Amino acid sequence: MLKRKDLIGLYDLSAEEITEILDVAENMKKLLRQGIKKLPHLQGKTATILFYENSTRTRTSFELACKYMGATCINISASTSSVKKGETLIDTGETLDAMKNDFIVMRHSMGGAPKLLAEHVRASVINGGDGMNEHPTQALLDMCTMRERFGRIKGLKVAILGDIAHSRVAKSDLFGLKKLGAEVTMYAPETLIPKGIDRMGAKICKSREEAVEGADVVMGLRIQLERQQAGNFPSLDEYAHFYGVNREIFSRAKPTAIVMHPGPVNRGVELTGSIIDDNASLILDQVLSGVAVRMAVLFLITQYRNQQM
Ligand code: CP
């Protein structure tokens, strides 16, 4: 059983822990598909969603996961909270502790912020994305969608293309997929490949064709428009032309291959519109997996906390 107060990153989790979360998420996803959105697992619990960066998917799916399982859930936006008056992260966390809050789901621009908070608060901290470090529940939901489609993770070839250097999703996906036995290939302009990622198990390819050849999963990552000003690539049009995934590139993957993207997508940049809307695209299934995985994580941590009481 998952024996953790917090979920900070997939770097820390064993293959067995990841598999347990995916097993529970699979069941949650079945319930969601049946329209069952009223479960008792978190009754009496309180969760605070504390996001210092923008979000649609992660914030909403955590909130729905809490509500579907009976928790009280509140949202704090950093821009309207006392953070604006200079309150520190730890003081904010201790304030929430004093209110008997059980979970802090947190997104922060600084890598390591959720870990720091987790070391100082009684509440369980779940990382909803920290800087360029990790986005563990995104990688778990990606694996949930892959495992449902292929029945396994072991032996899959997953090609990841896009802004890998600035992507917390790429790192969490790499850690999780390698632990469960997948092969991970990556391709991007050299300026968007972080140094040393090959030593973490990724195969860095010399072309899109090489990365995608025979892949089971082709995953695009968002080109962070703000990076263009940093001169990491010449223009969005040129990025799409030389590095994006179009129908011709996708045809090199296996006939059974799927398209994935964590969102938000820049249509026509990392993936063409026709690839996004293709039957092979499971981007919206990833969104459903997101609710299921977040339900599973909240439930498993609650079980562990109840045992500690
Ligand atoms: N994938 C993801 O983290 O999306 P949001 O930024 O909308 O939460």
Tab-separated table of C-alpha atoms and ligand atoms in Angstrom:
chain	number	residue	atom	x	y	z
A	1	MET	CA	0.000	0.000	0.000
A	2	LEU	CA	1.144	3.563	-0.715
A	3	LYS	CA	2.763	4.666	2.534
A	4	ARG	CA	3.290	8.372	1.967
A	5	LYS	CA	2.021	11.543	3.550
A	6	ASP	CA	2.818	13.552	0.398
A	7	LEU	CA	3.187	13.108	-3.361
A	8	ILE	CA	6.050	15.280	-4.561
A	9	GLY	CA	7.440	13.493	-7.620
A	10	LEU	CA	7.701	10.214	-9.518
A	11	TYR	CA	11.470	10.232	-9.007
A	12	ASP	CA	10.727	9.122	-5.412
A	13	LEU	CA	8.123	6.437	-6.195
A	14	SER	CA	8.808	2.736	-6.766
A	15	ALA	CA	7.321	0.784	-9.696
A	16	GLU	CA	5.024	-0.958	-7.168
A	17	GLU	CA	3.723	2.353	-5.807
A	18	ILE	CA	3.075	3.687	-9.319
A	19	THR	CA	1.285	0.456	-10.268
A	20	GLU	CA	-0.917	0.629	-7.176
A	21	ILE	CA	-1.995	4.196	-8.034
A	22	LEU	CA	-2.730	3.129	-11.639
A	23	ASP	CA	-4.758	0.121	-10.435
A	24	VAL	CA	-6.942	2.304	-8.188
A	25	ALA	CA	-7.231	4.980	-10.926
A	26	GLU	CA	-8.413	2.330	-13.403
A	27	ASN	CA	-11.295	1.470	-11.077
A	28	MET	CA	-12.078	5.152	-10.480
A	29	LYS	CA	-12.156	5.732	-14.238
A	30	LYS	CA	-14.658	2.881	-14.669
A	31	LEU	CA	-16.905	4.485	-12.036
A	32	LEU	CA	-16.630	7.887	-13.732
A	33	ARG	CA	-17.583	6.327	-17.085
A	34	GLN	CA	-20.679	4.876	-15.397
A	35	GLY	CA	-21.558	8.375	-14.228
A	36	ILE	CA	-20.834	7.575	-10.557
A	37	LYS	CA	-19.670	10.841	-9.028
A	38	LYS	CA	-20.699	10.427	-5.407
A	39	LEU	CA	-18.291	8.318	-3.360
A	40	PRO	CA	-17.672	8.371	0.397
A	41	HIS	CA	-13.867	7.926	0.402
A	42	LEU	CA	-12.946	11.475	1.525
A	43	GLN	CA	-15.944	12.314	3.658
A	44	GLY	CA	-14.949	14.624	6.500
A	45	LYS	CA	-11.706	15.644	4.788
A	46	THR	CA	-10.752	19.121	3.613
A	47	ALA	CA	-8.507	20.018	0.704
A	48	THR	CA	-7.095	23.394	-0.257
A	49	ILE	CA	-5.969	24.012	-3.810
A	50	LEU	CA	-3.159	26.561	-3.698
A	51	PHE	CA	-1.972	27.489	-7.185
A	52	TYR	CA	0.620	30.183	-7.787
A	53	GLU	CA	0.480	29.573	-11.570
A	54	ASN	CA	-2.362	29.303	-14.082
A	55	SER	CA	-4.145	26.006	-14.687
A	56	THR	CA	-7.329	24.648	-16.216
A	57	ARG	CA	-6.971	20.849	-16.177
A	58	THR	CA	-5.011	20.203	-12.999
A	59	ARG	CA	-6.903	22.653	-10.802
A	60	THR	CA	-10.351	21.594	-12.037
A	61	SER	CA	-9.676	17.865	-11.908
A	62	PHE	CA	-8.322	18.009	-8.356
A	63	GLU	CA	-11.375	20.015	-7.304
A	64	LEU	CA	-13.746	17.559	-8.973
A	65	ALA	CA	-11.825	14.571	-7.537
A	66	CYS	CA	-12.283	16.016	-4.042
A	67	LYS	CA	-15.963	16.749	-4.587
A	68	TYR	CA	-16.750	13.369	-6.188
A	69	MET	CA	-15.335	11.684	-3.068
A	70	GLY	CA	-17.128	13.879	-0.533
A	71	ALA	CA	-14.316	16.209	0.595
A	72	THR	CA	-14.732	19.894	1.261
A	73	CYS	CA	-12.544	21.660	-1.270
A	74	ILE	CA	-11.518	25.296	-1.413
A	75	ASN	CA	-9.465	27.178	-3.958
A	76	ILE	CA	-6.929	29.835	-3.067
A	77	SER	CA	-5.589	31.954	-5.866
A	78	ALA	CA	-2.193	33.456	-4.976
A	79	SER	CA	-3.205	36.723	-6.611
A	80	THR	CA	-6.096	37.261	-4.151
A	81	SER	CA	-4.552	35.725	-1.023
A	82	SER	CA	-2.323	37.163	1.708
A	83	VAL	CA	0.663	35.936	-0.337
A	84	LYS	CA	0.231	39.287	-2.112
A	85	LYS	CA	0.824	40.994	1.252
A	86	GLY	CA	4.129	39.178	1.683
A	87	GLU	CA	3.093	36.066	3.634
A	88	THR	CA	5.592	33.239	3.185
A	89	LEU	CA	4.721	29.829	1.782
A	90	ILE	CA	5.356	28.094	5.112
A	91	ASP	CA	3.285	30.652	7.063
A	92	THR	CA	0.461	30.111	4.556
A	93	GLY	CA	0.733	26.331	5.053
A	94	GLU	CA	0.774	26.616	8.848
A	95	THR	CA	-2.286	28.883	8.665
A	96	LEU	CA	-4.125	26.177	6.709
A	97	ASP	CA	-2.937	23.561	9.248
A	98	ALA	CA	-4.459	25.646	12.038
A	99	MET	CA	-7.807	25.417	10.222
A	100	LYS	CA	-7.539	21.572	10.285
A	101	ASN	CA	-7.060	21.355	6.553
A	102	ASP	CA	-6.005	17.839	5.399
A	103	PHE	CA	-4.572	18.354	1.873
A	104	ILE	CA	-2.705	21.121	0.094
A	105	VAL	CA	-2.617	20.630	-3.668
A	106	MET	CA	-0.012	23.033	-4.863
A	107	ARG	CA	1.423	24.487	-8.083
A	108	HIS	CA	4.390	26.831	-7.865
A	109	SER	CA	6.886	28.349	-10.276
A	110	MET	CA	9.784	27.343	-8.046
A	111	GLY	CA	11.040	23.764	-8.336
A	112	GLY	CA	11.187	22.267	-4.841
A	113	ALA	CA	8.454	24.475	-3.324
A	114	PRO	CA	6.020	21.560	-2.619
A	115	LYS	CA	8.808	19.552	-0.940
A	116	LEU	CA	9.718	22.505	1.266
A	117	LEU	CA	6.076	23.004	2.252
A	118	ALA	CA	5.556	19.267	2.905
A	119	GLU	CA	8.439	19.294	5.393
A	120	HIS	CA	6.759	22.036	7.428
A	121	VAL	CA	3.039	21.229	7.482
A	122	ARG	CA	0.825	18.545	8.971
A	123	ALA	CA	-1.386	18.455	5.859
A	124	SER	CA	-0.525	16.148	2.969
A	125	VAL	CA	1.035	18.084	0.102
A	126	ILE	CA	0.396	16.999	-3.496
A	127	ASN	CA	2.530	18.562	-6.193
A	128	GLY	CA	0.408	19.987	-9.015
A	129	GLY	CA	3.543	21.087	-10.897
A	130	ASP	CA	6.668	22.820	-9.563
A	131	GLY	CA	8.722	24.949	-11.943
A	132	MET	CA	10.662	22.819	-14.395
A	133	ASN	CA	10.939	19.982	-11.879
A	134	GLU	CA	7.984	17.544	-11.774
A	135	HIS	CA	4.255	17.191	-12.473
A	136	PRO	CA	3.658	13.727	-10.985
A	137	THR	CA	-0.108	13.426	-11.393
A	138	GLN	CA	0.193	14.410	-15.083
A	139	ALA	CA	2.623	11.551	-15.694
A	140	LEU	CA	0.377	9.168	-13.739
A	141	LEU	CA	-2.634	10.149	-15.846
A	142	ASP	CA	-0.575	9.758	-19.021
A	143	MET	CA	0.371	6.230	-17.927
A	144	CYS	CA	-3.264	5.527	-16.953
A	145	THR	CA	-4.381	6.335	-20.520
A	146	MET	CA	-1.520	4.327	-22.089
A	147	ARG	CA	-2.092	1.308	-19.869
A	148	GLU	CA	-5.824	1.284	-20.561
A	149	ARG	CA	-5.206	1.387	-24.334
A	150	PHE	CA	-2.354	-1.144	-24.516
A	151	GLY	CA	-2.918	-3.207	-21.352
A	152	ARG	CA	0.681	-2.582	-20.248
A	153	ILE	CA	3.440	0.017	-20.028
A	154	LYS	CA	6.359	-2.410	-20.228
A	155	GLY	CA	7.847	-2.534	-23.718
A	156	LEU	CA	5.927	0.461	-25.126
A	157	LYS	CA	7.876	2.936	-27.209
A	158	VAL	CA	6.893	6.483	-26.219
A	159	ALA	CA	8.147	9.364	-28.404
A	160	ILE	CA	8.103	12.789	-26.727
A	161	LEU	CA	8.517	15.879	-28.931
A	162	GLY	CA	8.368	19.544	-27.952
A	163	ASP	CA	9.795	21.833	-25.290
A	164	ILE	CA	11.462	19.186	-23.159
A	165	ALA	CA	13.907	21.573	-21.491
A	166	HIS	CA	11.243	23.591	-19.700
A	167	SER	CA	8.809	20.716	-19.202
A	168	ARG	CA	8.082	19.237	-15.789
A	169	VAL	CA	5.750	16.788	-17.574
A	170	ALA	CA	8.621	15.360	-19.656
A	171	LYS	CA	10.680	14.668	-16.540
A	172	SER	CA	7.862	13.018	-14.571
A	173	ASP	CA	6.835	10.977	-17.624
A	174	LEU	CA	10.418	9.840	-18.125
A	175	PHE	CA	10.812	8.757	-14.480
A	176	GLY	CA	7.492	6.895	-14.418
A	177	LEU	CA	7.730	5.282	-17.843
A	178	LYS	CA	11.282	4.039	-17.302
A	179	LYS	CA	10.333	2.569	-13.917
A	180	LEU	CA	7.523	0.608	-15.565
A	181	GLY	CA	9.753	-0.618	-18.413
A	182	ALA	CA	8.888	1.615	-21.393
A	183	GLU	CA	11.357	2.961	-23.941
A	184	VAL	CA	11.348	6.779	-24.175
A	185	THR	CA	12.652	8.650	-27.223
A	186	MET	CA	12.840	12.445	-27.406
A	187	TYR	CA	13.322	14.994	-30.155
A	188	ALA	CA	13.434	18.815	-30.136
A	189	PRO	CA	15.753	21.624	-31.190
A	190	GLU	CA	19.000	21.272	-29.241
A	191	THR	CA	18.125	24.414	-27.274
A	192	LEU	CA	15.018	22.634	-25.916
A	193	ILE	CA	16.758	19.426	-24.780
A	194	PRO	CA	18.032	19.622	-21.186
A	195	LYS	CA	21.589	18.515	-20.626
A	196	GLY	CA	21.881	15.131	-18.927
A	197	ILE	CA	18.354	13.879	-19.722
A	198	ASP	CA	19.913	10.959	-21.640
A	199	ARG	CA	21.548	9.868	-18.380
A	200	MET	CA	18.025	9.672	-16.886
A	201	GLY	CA	17.104	7.062	-19.499
A	202	ALA	CA	15.808	9.035	-22.492
A	203	LYS	CA	17.084	8.257	-25.979
A	204	ILE	CA	17.753	11.605	-27.673
A	205	CYS	CA	17.113	11.251	-31.416
A	206	LYS	CA	18.648	13.102	-34.343
A	207	SER	CA	15.353	13.516	-36.245
A	208	ARG	CA	11.581	13.448	-35.788
A	209	GLU	CA	11.485	10.392	-38.004
A	210	GLU	CA	13.903	8.467	-35.781
A	211	ALA	CA	12.003	9.423	-32.608
A	212	VAL	CA	8.585	8.415	-33.972
A	213	GLU	CA	9.599	5.301	-36.005
A	214	GLY	CA	7.651	2.308	-34.635
A	215	ALA	CA	6.313	4.272	-31.638
A	216	ASP	CA	3.207	3.189	-29.721
A	217	VAL	CA	2.679	6.686	-28.312
A	218	VAL	CA	3.518	10.034	-29.905
A	219	MET	CA	3.358	12.787	-27.313
A	220	GLY	CA	3.594	16.487	-28.113
A	221	LEU	CA	4.623	18.959	-25.427
A	222	ARG	CA	3.614	22.600	-25.380
A	223	ILE	CA	6.023	25.022	-26.933
A	224	GLN	CA	6.128	27.681	-24.284
A	225	LEU	CA	5.569	30.826	-26.317
A	226	GLU	CA	7.473	32.932	-23.804
A	227	ARG	CA	10.609	30.895	-24.666
A	228	GLN	CA	10.570	32.084	-28.245
A	229	GLN	CA	11.756	35.481	-27.070
A	230	ALA	CA	14.733	33.727	-25.460
A	231	GLY	CA	15.849	32.727	-28.968
A	232	ASN	CA	15.427	28.993	-28.475
A	233	PHE	CA	13.987	28.621	-31.998
A	234	PRO	CA	13.485	31.076	-34.862
A	235	SER	CA	9.673	31.266	-35.210
A	236	LEU	CA	6.561	29.224	-34.474
A	237	ASP	CA	6.052	28.562	-38.202
A	238	GLU	CA	9.573	27.205	-38.513
A	239	TYR	CA	9.155	25.151	-35.337
A	240	ALA	CA	5.972	23.580	-36.737
A	241	HIS	CA	7.644	22.907	-40.089
A	242	PHE	CA	10.854	21.341	-38.816
A	243	TYR	CA	9.936	19.884	-35.413
A	244	GLY	CA	6.123	19.526	-35.195
A	245	VAL	CA	4.122	16.313	-35.626
A	246	ASN	CA	2.052	16.190	-38.820
A	247	ARG	CA	0.320	13.323	-40.601
A	248	GLU	CA	3.438	12.298	-42.528
A	249	ILE	CA	5.537	12.092	-39.356
A	250	PHE	CA	2.767	10.289	-37.439
A	251	SER	CA	2.495	7.677	-40.225
A	252	ARG	CA	5.930	6.402	-39.163
A	253	ALA	CA	4.515	5.270	-35.804
A	254	LYS	CA	2.819	1.863	-35.447
A	255	PRO	CA	-0.638	1.597	-37.100
A	256	THR	CA	-2.051	1.186	-33.569
A	257	ALA	CA	-0.231	4.272	-32.227
A	258	ILE	CA	-1.958	6.965	-30.203
A	259	VAL	CA	-1.405	10.723	-29.967
A	260	MET	CA	-1.143	12.375	-26.571
A	261	HIS	CA	-0.548	15.890	-25.228
A	262	PRO	CA	-0.792	17.122	-21.629
A	263	GLY	CA	-2.422	20.385	-22.760
A	264	PRO	CA	-2.803	23.195	-23.223
A	265	VAL	CA	-2.028	22.647	-26.925
A	266	ASN	CA	-0.811	25.269	-29.388
A	267	ARG	CA	-2.832	24.064	-32.399
A	268	GLY	CA	-0.693	23.866	-35.509
A	269	VAL	CA	2.598	24.220	-33.629
A	270	GLU	CA	3.616	21.047	-31.766
A	271	LEU	CA	0.766	19.039	-33.381
A	272	THR	CA	-1.265	19.876	-36.492
A	273	GLY	CA	-5.005	20.393	-36.007
A	274	SER	CA	-5.824	17.231	-37.978
A	275	ILE	CA	-3.566	15.138	-35.705
A	276	ILE	CA	-5.187	16.624	-32.582
A	277	ASP	CA	-8.659	15.773	-33.904
A	278	ASP	CA	-7.725	12.340	-35.316
A	279	ASN	CA	-9.313	9.154	-33.919
A	280	ALA	CA	-5.837	8.192	-32.704
A	281	SER	CA	-5.769	11.236	-30.423
A	282	LEU	CA	-6.492	10.424	-26.760
A	283	ILE	CA	-5.996	13.965	-25.485
A	284	LEU	CA	-9.496	14.180	-24.013
A	285	ASP	CA	-9.201	10.685	-22.550
A	286	GLN	CA	-6.125	12.001	-20.716
A	287	VAL	CA	-8.393	14.625	-19.155
A	288	LEU	CA	-10.730	11.910	-17.794
A	289	SER	CA	-7.721	9.926	-16.571
A	290	GLY	CA	-6.689	13.115	-14.764
A	291	VAL	CA	-9.788	13.075	-12.556
A	292	ALA	CA	-9.416	9.320	-11.908
A	293	VAL	CA	-5.722	9.518	-11.019
A	294	ARG	CA	-6.263	12.447	-8.683
A	295	MET	CA	-9.102	10.553	-6.981
A	296	ALA	CA	-6.760	7.567	-6.585
A	297	VAL	CA	-3.923	9.631	-5.104
A	298	LEU	CA	-6.210	11.447	-2.651
A	299	PHE	CA	-7.811	8.146	-1.619
A	300	LEU	CA	-4.549	6.231	-1.108
A	301	ILE	CA	-2.948	9.023	0.917
A	302	THR	CA	-6.125	9.288	3.029
A	303	GLN	CA	-5.989	5.533	3.717
A	304	TYR	CA	-2.368	5.891	4.840
A	305	ARG	CA	-3.145	8.899	7.045
A	306	ASN	CA	-6.105	7.097	8.653
A	307	GLN	CA	-3.791	4.202	9.569
A	308	GLN	CA	-1.365	6.610	11.238
A	309	MET	CA	-4.075	8.089	13.509
B	1	CP	N1	-1.503	19.629	-18.195
B	1	CP	C1	-1.655	20.638	-17.330
B	1	CP	O1	-0.976	20.734	-16.296
B	1	CP	O2	-2.625	21.528	-17.698
B	1	CP	P1	-3.067	22.802	-16.853
B	1	CP	O3	-1.917	23.772	-16.883
B	1	CP	O4	-4.297	23.322	-17.556
B	1	CP	O5	-3.342	22.363	-15.440
